[in-house]
PDB file of C-alpha atoms in Angstrom:
ATOM      1  CA  UNK A 222      -4.314 -14.900  -1.236  1.00 48.00           C
ATOM      2  CA  UNK A 223      -3.612 -13.196   1.980  1.00 59.00           C
ATOM      3  CA  UNK A 224      -1.440 -10.319   2.263  1.00 72.00           C
ATOM      4  CA  UNK A 225       2.133 -10.668   3.871  1.00 74.00           C
ATOM      5  CA  UNK A 226       1.268  -8.468   6.983  1.00 73.00           C
ATOM      6  CA  UNK A 227      -1.842 -10.690   7.758  1.00 78.00           C
ATOM      7  CA  UNK A 228       0.220 -14.012   7.252  1.00 88.00           C
ATOM      8  CA  UNK A 229       3.124 -12.669   9.626  1.00 91.00           C
ATOM      9  CA  UNK A 230       0.332 -11.572  12.168  1.00 91.00           C
ATOM     10  CA  UNK A 231      -1.331 -14.776  12.156  1.00 91.00           C
ATOM     11  CA  UNK A 232       2.093 -16.840  12.749  1.00 92.00           C
ATOM     12  CA  UNK A 233       2.933 -14.494  15.388  1.00 91.00           C
ATOM     13  CA  UNK A 234      -0.157 -14.867  17.149  1.00 92.00           C
ATOM     14  CA  UNK A 235       0.102 -18.832  16.775  1.00 93.00           C
ATOM     15  CA  UNK A 236       3.679 -18.770  18.537  1.00 94.00           C
ATOM     16  CA  UNK A 237       2.700 -16.456  21.070  1.00 93.00           C
ATOM     17  CA  UNK A 238      -0.051 -18.553  22.273  1.00 94.00           C
ATOM     18  CA  UNK A 239       2.140 -21.554  22.514  1.00 95.00           C
ATOM     19  CA  UNK A 240       4.501 -19.622  25.047  1.00 94.00           C
ATOM     20  CA  UNK A 241       4.155 -19.657  28.780  1.00 95.00           C
ATOM     21  CA  UNK A 242       2.655 -16.484  30.415  1.00 94.00           C
ATOM     22  CA  UNK A 243       6.173 -15.084  31.602  1.00 96.00           C
ATOM     23  CA  UNK A 244       7.629 -15.334  27.876  1.00 96.00           C
ATOM     24  CA  UNK A 245       4.394 -13.672  26.853  1.00 94.00           C
ATOM     25  CA  UNK A 246       5.178 -10.960  28.864  1.00 96.00           C
ATOM     26  CA  UNK A 247       8.640 -10.582  27.666  1.00 96.00           C
ATOM     27  CA  UNK A 248       7.429 -10.407  24.095  1.00 95.00           C
ATOM     28  CA  UNK A 249       5.008  -7.444  25.201  1.00 95.00           C
ATOM     29  CA  UNK A 250       7.558  -5.636  26.710  1.00 96.00           C
ATOM     30  CA  UNK A 251       9.856  -5.979  23.970  1.00 96.00           C
ATOM     31  CA  UNK A 252       6.904  -4.852  21.437  1.00 94.00           C
ATOM     32  CA  UNK A 253       6.098  -2.001  23.648  1.00 95.00           C
ATOM     33  CA  UNK A 254      10.208  -0.930  23.703  1.00 95.00           C
ATOM     34  CA  UNK A 255       9.976  -1.080  19.664  1.00 94.00           C
ATOM     35  CA  UNK A 256       7.008   1.009  19.755  1.00 92.00           C
ATOM     36  CA  UNK A 257       8.382   3.715  21.836  1.00 93.00           C
ATOM     37  CA  UNK A 258      12.030   3.441  20.089  1.00 94.00           C
ATOM     38  CA  UNK A 259      10.239   3.744  16.445  1.00 92.00           C
ATOM     39  CA  UNK A 260       7.305   5.931  16.841  1.00 87.00           C
ATOM     40  CA  UNK A 261       4.664   6.320  14.016  1.00 83.00           C
ATOM     41  CA  UNK A 262       4.203   9.544  12.803  1.00 78.00           C
ATOM     42  CA  UNK A 263       0.875  10.943  14.247  1.00 77.00           C
ATOM     43  CA  UNK A 264      -0.203  13.591  11.625  1.00 80.00           C
ATOM     44  CA  UNK A 265      -0.145  13.546   7.932  1.00 80.00           C
ATOM     45  CA  UNK A 266       2.505  15.541   6.034  1.00 78.00           C
ATOM     46  CA  UNK A 267       1.233  18.912   4.626  1.00 84.00           C
ATOM     47  CA  UNK A 268      -0.193  18.849   1.172  1.00 88.00           C
ATOM     48  CA  UNK A 269       1.408  21.085  -1.391  1.00 87.00           C
ATOM     49  CA  UNK A 270       0.117  24.492  -2.225  1.00 90.00           C
ATOM     50  CA  UNK A 271      -0.386  25.011  -5.971  1.00 91.00           C
ATOM     51  CA  UNK A 272       1.154  28.398  -6.994  1.00 89.00           C
ATOM     52  CA  UNK A 273       2.646  28.962  -3.663  1.00 88.00           C
ATOM     53  CA  UNK A 274       5.942  30.558  -5.321  1.00 88.00           C
ATOM     54  CA  UNK A 275       4.570  31.455  -8.498  1.00 88.00           C
ATOM     55  CA  UNK A 276       6.566  34.379  -9.766  1.00 88.00           C
ATOM     56  CA  UNK A 277       9.872  33.133  -7.666  1.00 91.00           C
ATOM     57  CA  UNK A 278      11.732  31.476 -10.461  1.00 88.00           C
ATOM     58  CA  UNK A 279      11.742  31.436 -14.249  1.00 88.00           C
ATOM     59  CA  UNK A 280      12.728  29.182 -17.144  1.00 90.00           C
ATOM     60  CA  UNK A 281      14.526  30.053 -20.413  1.00 92.00           C
ATOM     61  CA  UNK A 282      12.453  30.006 -23.489  1.00 94.00           C
ATOM     62  CA  UNK A 283      14.570  27.673 -24.982  1.00 93.00           C
ATOM     63  CA  UNK A 284      14.672  25.144 -22.183  1.00 93.00           C
ATOM     64  CA  UNK A 285      13.263  22.416 -24.192  1.00 95.00           C
ATOM     65  CA  UNK A 286      15.701  22.858 -26.990  1.00 95.00           C
ATOM     66  CA  UNK A 287      18.251  20.390 -27.708  1.00 94.00           C
ATOM     67  CA  UNK A 288      21.497  20.977 -26.039  1.00 91.00           C
ATOM     68  CA  UNK A 289      24.183  21.954 -28.888  1.00 90.00           C
ATOM     69  CA  UNK A 290      27.003  19.354 -29.648  1.00 90.00           C
ATOM     70  CA  UNK A 291      29.618  21.417 -28.069  1.00 90.00           C
ATOM     71  CA  UNK A 292      27.848  21.182 -24.602  1.00 89.00           C
ATOM     72  CA  UNK A 293      28.202  16.576 -24.847  1.00 90.00           C
ATOM     73  CA  UNK A 294      31.652  16.994 -26.626  1.00 90.00           C
ATOM     74  CA  UNK A 295      33.207  19.160 -23.913  1.00 86.00           C
ATOM     75  CA  UNK A 296      34.418  21.777 -26.735  1.00 77.00           C
ATOM     76  CA  UNK A 297      34.154  25.676 -26.120  1.00 63.00           C
TER      77      UNK A 297
END
């Protein structure tokens, strides 16, 4: 089984080879336009740093306890 990208690339090349040189140039110009309009990110996103904000937040000791019925029923 081939990947969809390889399949699309193969189809594109086959169709491109059947075009006249002037039309091939138009396709190339359009591809360059798209590459300029939608540039690919050049650098990888920064990795997260473990413990960077240690001590900056706190969590209640009863965080994992079930919420009381009053919370769900809108009472009180």
